[in-house]
mmCIF file of C-alpha atoms (C1' of nucleotides) in Angstrom:
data_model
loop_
_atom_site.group_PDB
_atom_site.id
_atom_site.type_symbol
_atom_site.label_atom_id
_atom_site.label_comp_id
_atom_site.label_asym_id
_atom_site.label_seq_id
_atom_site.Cartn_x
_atom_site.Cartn_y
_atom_site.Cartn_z
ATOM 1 C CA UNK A 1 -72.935 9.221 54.231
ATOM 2 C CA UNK A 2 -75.029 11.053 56.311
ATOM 3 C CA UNK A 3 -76.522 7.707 57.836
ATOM 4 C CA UNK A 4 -77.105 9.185 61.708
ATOM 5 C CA UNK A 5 -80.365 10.343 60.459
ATOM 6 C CA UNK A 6 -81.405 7.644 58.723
ATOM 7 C CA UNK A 7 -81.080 5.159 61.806
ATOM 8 C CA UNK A 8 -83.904 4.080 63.550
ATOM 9 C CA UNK A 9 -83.807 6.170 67.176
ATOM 10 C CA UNK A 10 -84.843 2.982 68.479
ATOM 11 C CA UNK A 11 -81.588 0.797 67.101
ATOM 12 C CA UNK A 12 -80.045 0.509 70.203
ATOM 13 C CA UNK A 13 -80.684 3.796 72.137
ATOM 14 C CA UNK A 14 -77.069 3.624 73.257
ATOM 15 C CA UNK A 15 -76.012 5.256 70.191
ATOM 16 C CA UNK A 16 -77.508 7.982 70.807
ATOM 17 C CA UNK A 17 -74.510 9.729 70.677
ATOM 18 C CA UNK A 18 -73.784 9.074 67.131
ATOM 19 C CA UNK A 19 -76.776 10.719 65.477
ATOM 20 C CA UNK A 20 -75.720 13.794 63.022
ATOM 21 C CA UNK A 21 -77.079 16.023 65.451
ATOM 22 C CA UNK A 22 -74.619 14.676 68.320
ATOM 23 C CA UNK A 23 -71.926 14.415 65.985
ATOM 24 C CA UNK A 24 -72.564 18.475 64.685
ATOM 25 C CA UNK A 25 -72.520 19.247 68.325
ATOM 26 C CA UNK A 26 -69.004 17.241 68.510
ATOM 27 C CA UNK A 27 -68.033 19.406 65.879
ATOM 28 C CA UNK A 28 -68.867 22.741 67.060
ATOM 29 C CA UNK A 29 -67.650 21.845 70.059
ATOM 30 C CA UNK A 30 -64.331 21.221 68.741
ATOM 31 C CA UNK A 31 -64.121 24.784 67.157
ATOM 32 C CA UNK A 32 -65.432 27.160 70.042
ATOM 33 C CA UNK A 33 -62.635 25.050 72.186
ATOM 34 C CA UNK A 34 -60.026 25.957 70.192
ATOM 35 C CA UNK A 35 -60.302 29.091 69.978
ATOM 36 C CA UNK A 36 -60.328 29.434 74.130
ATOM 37 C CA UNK A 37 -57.166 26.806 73.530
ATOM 38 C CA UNK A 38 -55.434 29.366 71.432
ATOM 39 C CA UNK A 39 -56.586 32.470 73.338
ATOM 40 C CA UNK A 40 -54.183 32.937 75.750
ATOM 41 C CA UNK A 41 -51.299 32.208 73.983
ATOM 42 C CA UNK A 42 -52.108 34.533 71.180
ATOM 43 C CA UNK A 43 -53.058 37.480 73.403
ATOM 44 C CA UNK A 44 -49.602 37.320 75.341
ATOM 45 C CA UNK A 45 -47.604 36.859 71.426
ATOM 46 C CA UNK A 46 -49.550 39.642 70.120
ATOM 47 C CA UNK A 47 -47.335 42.523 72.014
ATOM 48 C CA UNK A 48 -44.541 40.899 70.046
ATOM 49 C CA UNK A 49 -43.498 40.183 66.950
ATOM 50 C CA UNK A 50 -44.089 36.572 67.226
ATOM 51 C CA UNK A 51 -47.158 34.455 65.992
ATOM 52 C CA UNK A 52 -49.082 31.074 66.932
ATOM 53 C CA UNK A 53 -46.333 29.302 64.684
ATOM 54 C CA UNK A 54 -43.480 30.788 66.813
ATOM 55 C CA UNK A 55 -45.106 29.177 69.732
ATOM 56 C CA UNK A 56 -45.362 25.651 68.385
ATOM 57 C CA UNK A 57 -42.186 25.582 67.471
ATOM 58 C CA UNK A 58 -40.795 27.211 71.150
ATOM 59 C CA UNK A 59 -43.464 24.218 72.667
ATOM 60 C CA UNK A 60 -41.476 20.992 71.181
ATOM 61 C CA UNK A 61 -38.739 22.462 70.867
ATOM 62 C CA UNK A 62 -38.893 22.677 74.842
ATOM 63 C CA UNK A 63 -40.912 19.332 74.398
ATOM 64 C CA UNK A 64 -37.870 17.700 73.195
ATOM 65 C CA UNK A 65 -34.523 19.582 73.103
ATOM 66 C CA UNK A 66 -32.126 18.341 70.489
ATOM 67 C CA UNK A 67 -34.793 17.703 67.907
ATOM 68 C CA UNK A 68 -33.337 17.724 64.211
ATOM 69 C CA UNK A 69 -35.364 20.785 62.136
ATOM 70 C CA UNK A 70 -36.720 17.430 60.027
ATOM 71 C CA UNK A 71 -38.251 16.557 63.117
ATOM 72 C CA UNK A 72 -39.651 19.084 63.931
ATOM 73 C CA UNK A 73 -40.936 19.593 60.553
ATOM 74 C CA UNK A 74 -43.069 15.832 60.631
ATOM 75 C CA UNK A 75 -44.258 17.140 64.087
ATOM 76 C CA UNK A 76 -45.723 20.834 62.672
ATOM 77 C CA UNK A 77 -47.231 19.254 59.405
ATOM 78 C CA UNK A 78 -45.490 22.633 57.661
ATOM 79 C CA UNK A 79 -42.736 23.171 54.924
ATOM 80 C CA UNK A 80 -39.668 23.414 55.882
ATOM 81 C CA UNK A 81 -39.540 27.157 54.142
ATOM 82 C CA UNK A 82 -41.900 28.289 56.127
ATOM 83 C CA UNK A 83 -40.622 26.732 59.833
ATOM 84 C CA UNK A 84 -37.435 27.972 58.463
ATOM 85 C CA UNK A 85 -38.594 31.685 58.597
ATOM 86 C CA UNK A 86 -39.919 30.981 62.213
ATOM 87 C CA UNK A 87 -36.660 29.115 63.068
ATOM 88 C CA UNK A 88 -34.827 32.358 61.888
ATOM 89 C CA UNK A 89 -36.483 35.232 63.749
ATOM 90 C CA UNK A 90 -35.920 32.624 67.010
ATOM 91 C CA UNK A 91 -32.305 32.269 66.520
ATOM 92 C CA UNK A 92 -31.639 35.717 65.312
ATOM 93 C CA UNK A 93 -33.820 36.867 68.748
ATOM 94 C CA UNK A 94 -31.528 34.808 70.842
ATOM 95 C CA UNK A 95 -34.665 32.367 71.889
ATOM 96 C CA UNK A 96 -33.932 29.171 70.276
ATOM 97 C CA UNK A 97 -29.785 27.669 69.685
ATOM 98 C CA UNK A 98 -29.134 25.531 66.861
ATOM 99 C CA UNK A 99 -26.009 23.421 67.320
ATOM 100 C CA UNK A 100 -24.321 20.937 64.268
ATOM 101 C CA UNK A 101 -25.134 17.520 64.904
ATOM 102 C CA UNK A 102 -22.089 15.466 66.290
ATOM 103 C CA UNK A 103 -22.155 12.523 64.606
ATOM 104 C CA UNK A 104 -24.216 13.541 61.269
ATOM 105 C CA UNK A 105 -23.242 16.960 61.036
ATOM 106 C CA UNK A 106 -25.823 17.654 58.676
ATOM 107 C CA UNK A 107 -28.255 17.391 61.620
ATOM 108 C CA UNK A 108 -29.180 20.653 63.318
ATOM 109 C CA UNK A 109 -30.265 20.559 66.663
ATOM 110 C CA UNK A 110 -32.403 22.715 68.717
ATOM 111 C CA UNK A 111 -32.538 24.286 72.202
ATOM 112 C CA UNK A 112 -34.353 26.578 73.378
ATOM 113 C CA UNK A 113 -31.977 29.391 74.789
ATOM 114 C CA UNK A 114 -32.687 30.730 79.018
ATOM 115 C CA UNK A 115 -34.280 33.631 76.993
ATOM 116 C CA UNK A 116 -36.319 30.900 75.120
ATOM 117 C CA UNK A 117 -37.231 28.881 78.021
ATOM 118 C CA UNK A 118 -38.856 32.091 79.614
ATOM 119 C CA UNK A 119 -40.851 32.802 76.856
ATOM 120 C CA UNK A 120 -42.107 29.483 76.192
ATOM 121 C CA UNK A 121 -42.553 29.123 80.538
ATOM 122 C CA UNK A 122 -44.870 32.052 79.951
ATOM 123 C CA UNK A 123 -46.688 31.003 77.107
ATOM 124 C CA UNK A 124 -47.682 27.978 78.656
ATOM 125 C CA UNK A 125 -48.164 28.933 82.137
ATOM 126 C CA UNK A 126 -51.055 30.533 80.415
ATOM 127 C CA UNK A 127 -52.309 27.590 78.658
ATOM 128 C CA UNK A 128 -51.544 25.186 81.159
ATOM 129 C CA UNK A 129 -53.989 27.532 83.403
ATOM 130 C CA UNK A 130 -56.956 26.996 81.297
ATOM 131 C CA UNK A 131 -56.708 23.644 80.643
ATOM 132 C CA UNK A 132 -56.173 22.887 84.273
ATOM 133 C CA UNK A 133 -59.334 24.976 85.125
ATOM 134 C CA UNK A 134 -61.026 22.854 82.442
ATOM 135 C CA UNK A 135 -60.086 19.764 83.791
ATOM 136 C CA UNK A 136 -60.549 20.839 87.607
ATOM 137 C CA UNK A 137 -64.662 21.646 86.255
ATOM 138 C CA UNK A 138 -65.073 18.468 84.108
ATOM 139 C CA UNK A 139 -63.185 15.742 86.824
ATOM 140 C CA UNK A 140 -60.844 13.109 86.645
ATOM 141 C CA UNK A 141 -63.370 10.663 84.253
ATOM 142 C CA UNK A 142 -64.578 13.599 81.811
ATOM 143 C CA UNK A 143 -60.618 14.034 81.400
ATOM 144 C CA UNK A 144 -60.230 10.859 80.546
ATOM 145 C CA UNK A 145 -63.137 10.609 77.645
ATOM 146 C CA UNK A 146 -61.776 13.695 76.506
ATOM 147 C CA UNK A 147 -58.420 12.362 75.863
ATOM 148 C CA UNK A 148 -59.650 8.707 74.323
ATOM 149 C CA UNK A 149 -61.747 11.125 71.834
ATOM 150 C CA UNK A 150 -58.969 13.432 71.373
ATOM 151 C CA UNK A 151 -56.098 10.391 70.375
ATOM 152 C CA UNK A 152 -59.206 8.408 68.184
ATOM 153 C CA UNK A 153 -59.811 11.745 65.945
ATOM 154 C CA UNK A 154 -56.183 12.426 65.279
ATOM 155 C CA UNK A 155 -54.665 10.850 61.846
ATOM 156 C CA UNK A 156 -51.998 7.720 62.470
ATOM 157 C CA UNK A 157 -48.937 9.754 61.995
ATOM 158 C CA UNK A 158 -49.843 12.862 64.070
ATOM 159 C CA UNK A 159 -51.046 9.715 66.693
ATOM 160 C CA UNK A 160 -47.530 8.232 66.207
ATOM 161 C CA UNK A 161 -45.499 11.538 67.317
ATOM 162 C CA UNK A 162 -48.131 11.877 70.026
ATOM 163 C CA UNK A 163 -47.115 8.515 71.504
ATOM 164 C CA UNK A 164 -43.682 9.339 71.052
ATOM 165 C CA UNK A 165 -43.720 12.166 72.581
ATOM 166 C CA UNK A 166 -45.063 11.112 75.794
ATOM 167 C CA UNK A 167 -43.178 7.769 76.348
ATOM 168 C CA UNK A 168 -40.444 10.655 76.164
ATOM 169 C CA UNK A 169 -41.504 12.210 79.356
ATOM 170 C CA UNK A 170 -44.032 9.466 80.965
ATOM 171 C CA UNK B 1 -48.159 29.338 88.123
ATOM 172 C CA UNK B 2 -46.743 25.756 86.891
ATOM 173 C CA UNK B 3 -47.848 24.690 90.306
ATOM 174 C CA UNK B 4 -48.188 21.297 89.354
ATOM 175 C CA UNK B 5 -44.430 20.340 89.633
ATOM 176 C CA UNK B 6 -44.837 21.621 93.082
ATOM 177 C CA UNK B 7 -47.504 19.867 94.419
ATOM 178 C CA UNK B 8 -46.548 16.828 96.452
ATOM 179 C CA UNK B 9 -47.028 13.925 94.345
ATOM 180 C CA UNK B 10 -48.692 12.201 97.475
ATOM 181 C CA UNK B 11 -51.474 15.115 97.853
ATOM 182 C CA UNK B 12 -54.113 13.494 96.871
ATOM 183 C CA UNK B 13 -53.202 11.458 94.104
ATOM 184 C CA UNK B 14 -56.743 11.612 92.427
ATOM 185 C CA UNK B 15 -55.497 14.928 91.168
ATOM 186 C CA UNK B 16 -52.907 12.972 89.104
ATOM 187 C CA UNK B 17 -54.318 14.693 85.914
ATOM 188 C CA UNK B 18 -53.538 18.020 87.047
ATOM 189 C CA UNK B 19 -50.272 17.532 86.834
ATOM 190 C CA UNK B 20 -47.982 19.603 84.535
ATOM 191 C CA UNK B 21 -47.050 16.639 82.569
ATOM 192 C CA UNK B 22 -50.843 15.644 82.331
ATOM 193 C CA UNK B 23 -51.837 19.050 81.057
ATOM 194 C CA UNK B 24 -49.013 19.467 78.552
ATOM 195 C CA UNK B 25 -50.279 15.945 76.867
ATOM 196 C CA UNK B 26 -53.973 17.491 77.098
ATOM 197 C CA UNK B 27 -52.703 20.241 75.088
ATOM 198 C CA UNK B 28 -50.816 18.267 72.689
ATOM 199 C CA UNK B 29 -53.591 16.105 72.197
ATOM 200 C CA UNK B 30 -55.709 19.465 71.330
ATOM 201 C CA UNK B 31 -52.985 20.485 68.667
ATOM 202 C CA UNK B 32 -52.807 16.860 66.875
ATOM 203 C CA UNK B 33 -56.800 16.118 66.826
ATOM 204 C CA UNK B 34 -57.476 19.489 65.822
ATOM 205 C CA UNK B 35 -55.048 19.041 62.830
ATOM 206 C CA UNK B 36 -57.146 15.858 62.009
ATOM 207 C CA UNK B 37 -60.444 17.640 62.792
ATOM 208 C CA UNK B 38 -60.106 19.941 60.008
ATOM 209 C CA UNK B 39 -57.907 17.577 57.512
ATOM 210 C CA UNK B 40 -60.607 16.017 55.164
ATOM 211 C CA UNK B 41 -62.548 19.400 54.850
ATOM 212 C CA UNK B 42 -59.156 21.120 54.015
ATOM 213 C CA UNK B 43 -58.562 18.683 50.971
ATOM 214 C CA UNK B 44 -61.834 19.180 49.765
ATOM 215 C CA UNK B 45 -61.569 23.201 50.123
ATOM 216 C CA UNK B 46 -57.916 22.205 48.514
ATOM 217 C CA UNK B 47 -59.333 21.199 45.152
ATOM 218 C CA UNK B 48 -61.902 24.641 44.613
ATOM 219 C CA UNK B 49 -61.116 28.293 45.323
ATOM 220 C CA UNK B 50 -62.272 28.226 49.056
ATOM 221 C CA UNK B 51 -60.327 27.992 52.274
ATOM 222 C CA UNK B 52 -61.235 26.909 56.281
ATOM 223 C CA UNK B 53 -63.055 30.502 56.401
ATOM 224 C CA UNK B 54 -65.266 29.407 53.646
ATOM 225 C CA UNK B 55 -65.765 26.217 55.494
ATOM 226 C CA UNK B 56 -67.053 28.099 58.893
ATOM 227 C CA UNK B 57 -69.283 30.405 56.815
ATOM 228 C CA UNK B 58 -71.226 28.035 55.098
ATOM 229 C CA UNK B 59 -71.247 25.815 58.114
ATOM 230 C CA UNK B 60 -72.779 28.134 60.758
ATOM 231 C CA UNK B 61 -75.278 29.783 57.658
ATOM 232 C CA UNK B 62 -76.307 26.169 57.173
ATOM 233 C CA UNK B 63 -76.991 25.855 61.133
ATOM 234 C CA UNK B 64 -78.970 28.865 61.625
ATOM 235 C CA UNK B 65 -80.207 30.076 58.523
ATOM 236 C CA UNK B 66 -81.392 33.535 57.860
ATOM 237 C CA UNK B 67 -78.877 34.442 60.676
ATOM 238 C CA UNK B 68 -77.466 38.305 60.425
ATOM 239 C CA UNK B 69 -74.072 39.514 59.132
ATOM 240 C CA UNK B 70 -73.276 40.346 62.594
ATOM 241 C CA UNK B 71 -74.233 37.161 64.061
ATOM 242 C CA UNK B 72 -72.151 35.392 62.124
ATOM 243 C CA UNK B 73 -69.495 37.857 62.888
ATOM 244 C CA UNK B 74 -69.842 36.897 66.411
ATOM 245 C CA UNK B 75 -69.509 33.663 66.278
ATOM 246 C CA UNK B 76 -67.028 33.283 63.722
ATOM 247 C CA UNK B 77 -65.287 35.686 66.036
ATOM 248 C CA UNK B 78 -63.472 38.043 62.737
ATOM 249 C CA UNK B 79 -63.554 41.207 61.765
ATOM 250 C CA UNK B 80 -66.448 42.290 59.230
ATOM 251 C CA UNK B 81 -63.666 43.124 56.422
ATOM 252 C CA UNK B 82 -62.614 39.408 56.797
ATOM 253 C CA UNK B 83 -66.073 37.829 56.424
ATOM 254 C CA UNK B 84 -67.630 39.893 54.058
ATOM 255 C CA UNK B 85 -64.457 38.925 51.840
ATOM 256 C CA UNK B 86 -65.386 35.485 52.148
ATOM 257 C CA UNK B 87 -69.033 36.394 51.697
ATOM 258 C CA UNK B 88 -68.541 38.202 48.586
ATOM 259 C CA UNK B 89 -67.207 35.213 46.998
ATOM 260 C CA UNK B 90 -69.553 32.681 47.879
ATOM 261 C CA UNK B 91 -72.649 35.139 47.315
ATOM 262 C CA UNK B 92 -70.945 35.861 43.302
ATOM 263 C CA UNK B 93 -70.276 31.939 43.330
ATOM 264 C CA UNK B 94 -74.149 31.276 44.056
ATOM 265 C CA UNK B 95 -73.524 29.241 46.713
ATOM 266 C CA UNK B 96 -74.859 31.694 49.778
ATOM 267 C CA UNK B 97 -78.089 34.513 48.916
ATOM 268 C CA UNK B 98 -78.485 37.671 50.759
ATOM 269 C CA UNK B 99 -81.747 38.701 51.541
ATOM 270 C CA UNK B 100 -82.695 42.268 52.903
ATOM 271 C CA UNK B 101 -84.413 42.334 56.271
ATOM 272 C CA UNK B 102 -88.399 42.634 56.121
ATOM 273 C CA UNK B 103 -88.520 44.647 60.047
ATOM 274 C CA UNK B 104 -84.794 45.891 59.996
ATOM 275 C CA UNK B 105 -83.650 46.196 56.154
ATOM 276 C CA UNK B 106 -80.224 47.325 57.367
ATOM 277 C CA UNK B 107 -79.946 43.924 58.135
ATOM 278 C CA UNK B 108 -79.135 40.948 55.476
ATOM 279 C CA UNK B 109 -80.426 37.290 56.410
ATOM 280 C CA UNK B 110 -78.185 34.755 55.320
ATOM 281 C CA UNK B 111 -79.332 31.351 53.356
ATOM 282 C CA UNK B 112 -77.584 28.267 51.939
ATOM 283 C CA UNK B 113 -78.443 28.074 47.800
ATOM 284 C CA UNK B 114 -79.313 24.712 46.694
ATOM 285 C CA UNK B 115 -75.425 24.088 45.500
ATOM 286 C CA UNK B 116 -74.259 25.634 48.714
ATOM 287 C CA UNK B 117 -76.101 23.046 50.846
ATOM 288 C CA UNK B 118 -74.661 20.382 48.398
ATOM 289 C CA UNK B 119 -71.314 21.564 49.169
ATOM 290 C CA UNK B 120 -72.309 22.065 52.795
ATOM 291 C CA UNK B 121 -73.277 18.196 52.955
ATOM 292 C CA UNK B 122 -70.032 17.163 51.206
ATOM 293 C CA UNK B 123 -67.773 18.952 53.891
ATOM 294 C CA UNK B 124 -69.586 18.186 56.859
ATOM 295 C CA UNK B 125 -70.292 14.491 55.647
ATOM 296 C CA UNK B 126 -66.339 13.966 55.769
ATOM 297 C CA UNK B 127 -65.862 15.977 59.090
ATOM 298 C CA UNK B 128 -68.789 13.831 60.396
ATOM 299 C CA UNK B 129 -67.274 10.728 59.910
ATOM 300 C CA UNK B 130 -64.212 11.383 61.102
ATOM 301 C CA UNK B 131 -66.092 12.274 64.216
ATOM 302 C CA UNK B 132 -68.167 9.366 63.900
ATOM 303 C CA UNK B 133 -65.534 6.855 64.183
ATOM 304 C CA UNK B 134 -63.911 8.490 67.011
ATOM 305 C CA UNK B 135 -66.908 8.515 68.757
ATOM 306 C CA UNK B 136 -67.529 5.282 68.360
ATOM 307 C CA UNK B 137 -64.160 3.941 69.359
ATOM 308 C CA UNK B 138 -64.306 5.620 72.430
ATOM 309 C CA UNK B 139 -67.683 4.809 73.360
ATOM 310 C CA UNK B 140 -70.128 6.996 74.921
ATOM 311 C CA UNK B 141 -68.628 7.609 78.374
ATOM 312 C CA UNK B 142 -65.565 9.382 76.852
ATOM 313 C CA UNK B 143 -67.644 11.047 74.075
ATOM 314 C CA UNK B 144 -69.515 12.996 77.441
ATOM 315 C CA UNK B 145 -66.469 13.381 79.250
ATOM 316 C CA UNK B 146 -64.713 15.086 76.172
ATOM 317 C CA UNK B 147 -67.824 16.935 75.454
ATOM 318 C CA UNK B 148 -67.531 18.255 79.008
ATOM 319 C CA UNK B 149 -63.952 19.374 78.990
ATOM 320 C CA UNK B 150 -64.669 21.173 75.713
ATOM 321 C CA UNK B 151 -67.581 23.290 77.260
ATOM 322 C CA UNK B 152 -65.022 23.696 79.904
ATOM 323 C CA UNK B 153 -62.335 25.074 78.017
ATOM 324 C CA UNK B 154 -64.431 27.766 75.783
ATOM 325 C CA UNK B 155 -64.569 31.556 76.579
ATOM 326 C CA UNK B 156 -68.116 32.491 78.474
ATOM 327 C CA UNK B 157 -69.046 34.176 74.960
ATOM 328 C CA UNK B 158 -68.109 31.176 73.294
ATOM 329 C CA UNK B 159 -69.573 29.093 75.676
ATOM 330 C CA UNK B 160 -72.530 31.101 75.018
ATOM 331 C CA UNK B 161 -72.881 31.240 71.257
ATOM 332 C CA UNK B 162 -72.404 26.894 71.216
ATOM 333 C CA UNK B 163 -75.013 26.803 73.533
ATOM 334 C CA UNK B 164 -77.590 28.994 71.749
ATOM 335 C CA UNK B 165 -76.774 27.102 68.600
ATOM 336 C CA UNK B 166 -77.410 23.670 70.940
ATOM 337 C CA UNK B 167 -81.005 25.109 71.844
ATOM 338 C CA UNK B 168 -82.138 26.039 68.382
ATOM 339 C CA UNK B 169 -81.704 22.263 67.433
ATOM 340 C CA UNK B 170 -82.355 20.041 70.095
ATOM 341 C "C1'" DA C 1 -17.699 8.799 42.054
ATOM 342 C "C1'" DG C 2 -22.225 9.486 42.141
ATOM 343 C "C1'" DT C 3 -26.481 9.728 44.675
ATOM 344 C "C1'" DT C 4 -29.160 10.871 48.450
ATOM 345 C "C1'" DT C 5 -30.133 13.410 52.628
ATOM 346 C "C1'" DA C 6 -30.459 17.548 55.630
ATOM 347 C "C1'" DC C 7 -30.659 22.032 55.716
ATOM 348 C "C1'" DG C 8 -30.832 26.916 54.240
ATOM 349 C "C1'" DT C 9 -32.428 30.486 51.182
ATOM 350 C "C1'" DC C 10 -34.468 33.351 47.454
ATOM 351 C "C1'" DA C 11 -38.584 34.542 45.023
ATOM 352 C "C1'" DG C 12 -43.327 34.592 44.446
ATOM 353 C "C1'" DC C 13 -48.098 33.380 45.365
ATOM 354 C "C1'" DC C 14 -52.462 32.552 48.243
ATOM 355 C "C1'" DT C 15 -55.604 32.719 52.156
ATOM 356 C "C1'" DT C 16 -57.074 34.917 55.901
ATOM 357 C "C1'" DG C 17 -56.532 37.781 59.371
ATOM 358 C "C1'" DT C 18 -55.801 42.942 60.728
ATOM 359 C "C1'" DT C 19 -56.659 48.533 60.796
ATOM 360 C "C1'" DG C 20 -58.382 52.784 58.992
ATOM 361 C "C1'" DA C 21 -61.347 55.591 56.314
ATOM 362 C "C1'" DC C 22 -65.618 56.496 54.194
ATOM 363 C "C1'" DA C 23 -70.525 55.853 52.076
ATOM 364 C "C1'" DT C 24 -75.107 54.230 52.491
ATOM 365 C "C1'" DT C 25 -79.229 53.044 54.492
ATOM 366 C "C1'" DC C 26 -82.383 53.105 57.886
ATOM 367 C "C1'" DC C 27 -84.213 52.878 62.805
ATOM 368 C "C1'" DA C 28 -85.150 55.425 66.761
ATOM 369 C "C1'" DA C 29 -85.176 59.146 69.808
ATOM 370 C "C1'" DT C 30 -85.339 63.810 70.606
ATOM 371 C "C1'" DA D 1 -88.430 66.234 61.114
ATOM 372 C "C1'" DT D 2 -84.030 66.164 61.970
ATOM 373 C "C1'" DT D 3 -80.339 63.962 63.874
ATOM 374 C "C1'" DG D 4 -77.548 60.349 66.025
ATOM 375 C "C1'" DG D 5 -76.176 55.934 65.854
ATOM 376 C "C1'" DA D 6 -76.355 51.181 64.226
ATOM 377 C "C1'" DA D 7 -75.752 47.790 60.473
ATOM 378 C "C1'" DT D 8 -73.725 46.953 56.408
ATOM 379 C "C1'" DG D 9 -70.651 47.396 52.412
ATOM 380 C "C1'" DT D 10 -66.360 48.733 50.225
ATOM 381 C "C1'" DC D 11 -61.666 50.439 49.199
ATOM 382 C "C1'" DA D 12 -56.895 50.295 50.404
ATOM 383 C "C1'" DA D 13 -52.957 48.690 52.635
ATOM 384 C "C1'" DC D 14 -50.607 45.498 55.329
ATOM 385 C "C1'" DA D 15 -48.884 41.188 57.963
ATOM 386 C "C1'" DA D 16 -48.649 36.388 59.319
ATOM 387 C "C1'" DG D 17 -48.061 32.165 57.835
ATOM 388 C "C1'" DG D 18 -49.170 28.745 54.784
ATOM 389 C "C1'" DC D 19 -47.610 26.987 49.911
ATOM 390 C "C1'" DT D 20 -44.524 25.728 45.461
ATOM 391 C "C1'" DG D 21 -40.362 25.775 42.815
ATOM 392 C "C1'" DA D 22 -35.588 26.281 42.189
ATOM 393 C "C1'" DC D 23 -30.993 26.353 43.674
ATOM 394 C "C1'" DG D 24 -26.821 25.662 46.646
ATOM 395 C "C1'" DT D 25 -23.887 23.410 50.097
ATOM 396 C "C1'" DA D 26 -22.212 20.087 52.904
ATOM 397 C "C1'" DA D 27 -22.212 15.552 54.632
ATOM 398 C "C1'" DA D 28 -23.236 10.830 54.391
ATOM 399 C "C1'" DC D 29 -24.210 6.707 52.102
ATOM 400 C "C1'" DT D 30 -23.429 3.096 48.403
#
DNA sequence: AGTTTACGTCAGCCTTGTTGACATTCCAAT
DNA sequence: ATTGGAATGTCAACAAGGCTGACGTAAACT
């Protein structure tokens, strides 16, 4: 543990970027960007009644319409009780449309409503804008990196519904 | 807004990562690695009395120590009622000391305890190699590039505060 | 027929964020 | 020297959004 600072800073050179120093930088990095990630989203949900969890949930539900609430619930990483209370204010607000499944009827599936689709437009017109001005600033390469890092940091499973989620819509 | 469904798919064509599509998977990559980011800390937090806010206290007090109350409070970006709660807890658990300004004694300078730097090196020694191994599996080109979007993607204040902290330890 | 799966719900708890009000201490400027 | 304002601490109340545990229903599987 700890070994960055232990390494010769002449082992290689290249590896610069794996001292502790580069890696606390990585880190902190990491933090101050999500909270500009989050930012934008958060300020336009704040006039409502609705949270950073009712977004996620509009977000792949829009992702991918039809999605079974067990889905959904691998996807967030949250109990079921407490997607079901965001799942509830949605439907009850007209936003999101659950519909029994057709052939396993135990299956709901979700939609987001035209209402729902407006909202969730909104919400990520907004963070679409930043990370487009991000990516404009750091270039087509610097993009690139920052996805490789991005998909290498994330645990197996959340790496798996990544994947799946964009052969969905390649 | 959502211009990137509009744009001519011919236009250019180096601008392929602007795309709607391309900045809905940045974002998605964002929510998935930062659920990784902060996993191993979380299940060591899980195990004692002390949360993510704990985490960020003791982390940035580690980083700069002797730094203010309201230094902290700007760059942990919370109200003063939210960090002093956290405070309070890890200054009665002896893990964090409070000492009194010597020119401005309205001020209290912040400082790790022995056991909080212990603790300090256990969380950050999982969160570092977590970042480690991403690092190195992307190799060092993608480690600047995602550094670069990151920077990118902060608020000017944020952008700000990670760069002071980047000058104080070079 | 019995078990498992998918979902919903009630109740209660915790962390971590918020606002508002108020006290204290002390620097700095008038 | 007094006063205004800044920095800090604290109390109270509240909300969002996590969690666990228990229970119920309906459908599907074996």
């Amino acid at each position: 543990m700890a070994d960055g600072r232990m390494m010769a800073p002449s082992s290689g050179d290249s590896l610069l970027f794996l001292t502790d120093e580069q890696l606390r930088q990585g880190i902190e990095a990491m933090f101050f960007a999500y909270r500009g990630f989050t930012a934008d989203p958060d300020r336009i949900l704040a006039d409502m009644a609705y949270g950073r969890a009712h977004h996620r949930a509009i977000h792949f539900i829009n992702r991918a319409p039809g999605t079974t609430v067990n889905n959904l619930l691998n996807i967030l990483g949250v109990t079921k009780q407490s997607l079901n209370r965001v799942l509830r204010t949605l439907i009850a607000d007209g936003l999101v449309q659950s519909k029994v499944g057709r052939n396993d009827k135990r299956e709901r599936h979700l939609f987001l409503t035209d209402e729902g689709r407006k909202l969730e437009q909104e919400l990520s017109d907004a963070q679409r804008a930043r990370m487009r001005l991000a990516f404009r600033t750091a270039g087509p390469e610097a993009v690139a990196g920052f996805r490789t890092v991005l998909e290498a940091m994330m645990d197996p499973e959340m790496r798996q519904s990544f994947d799946r989620l964009r052969e969905s819509a390649p």
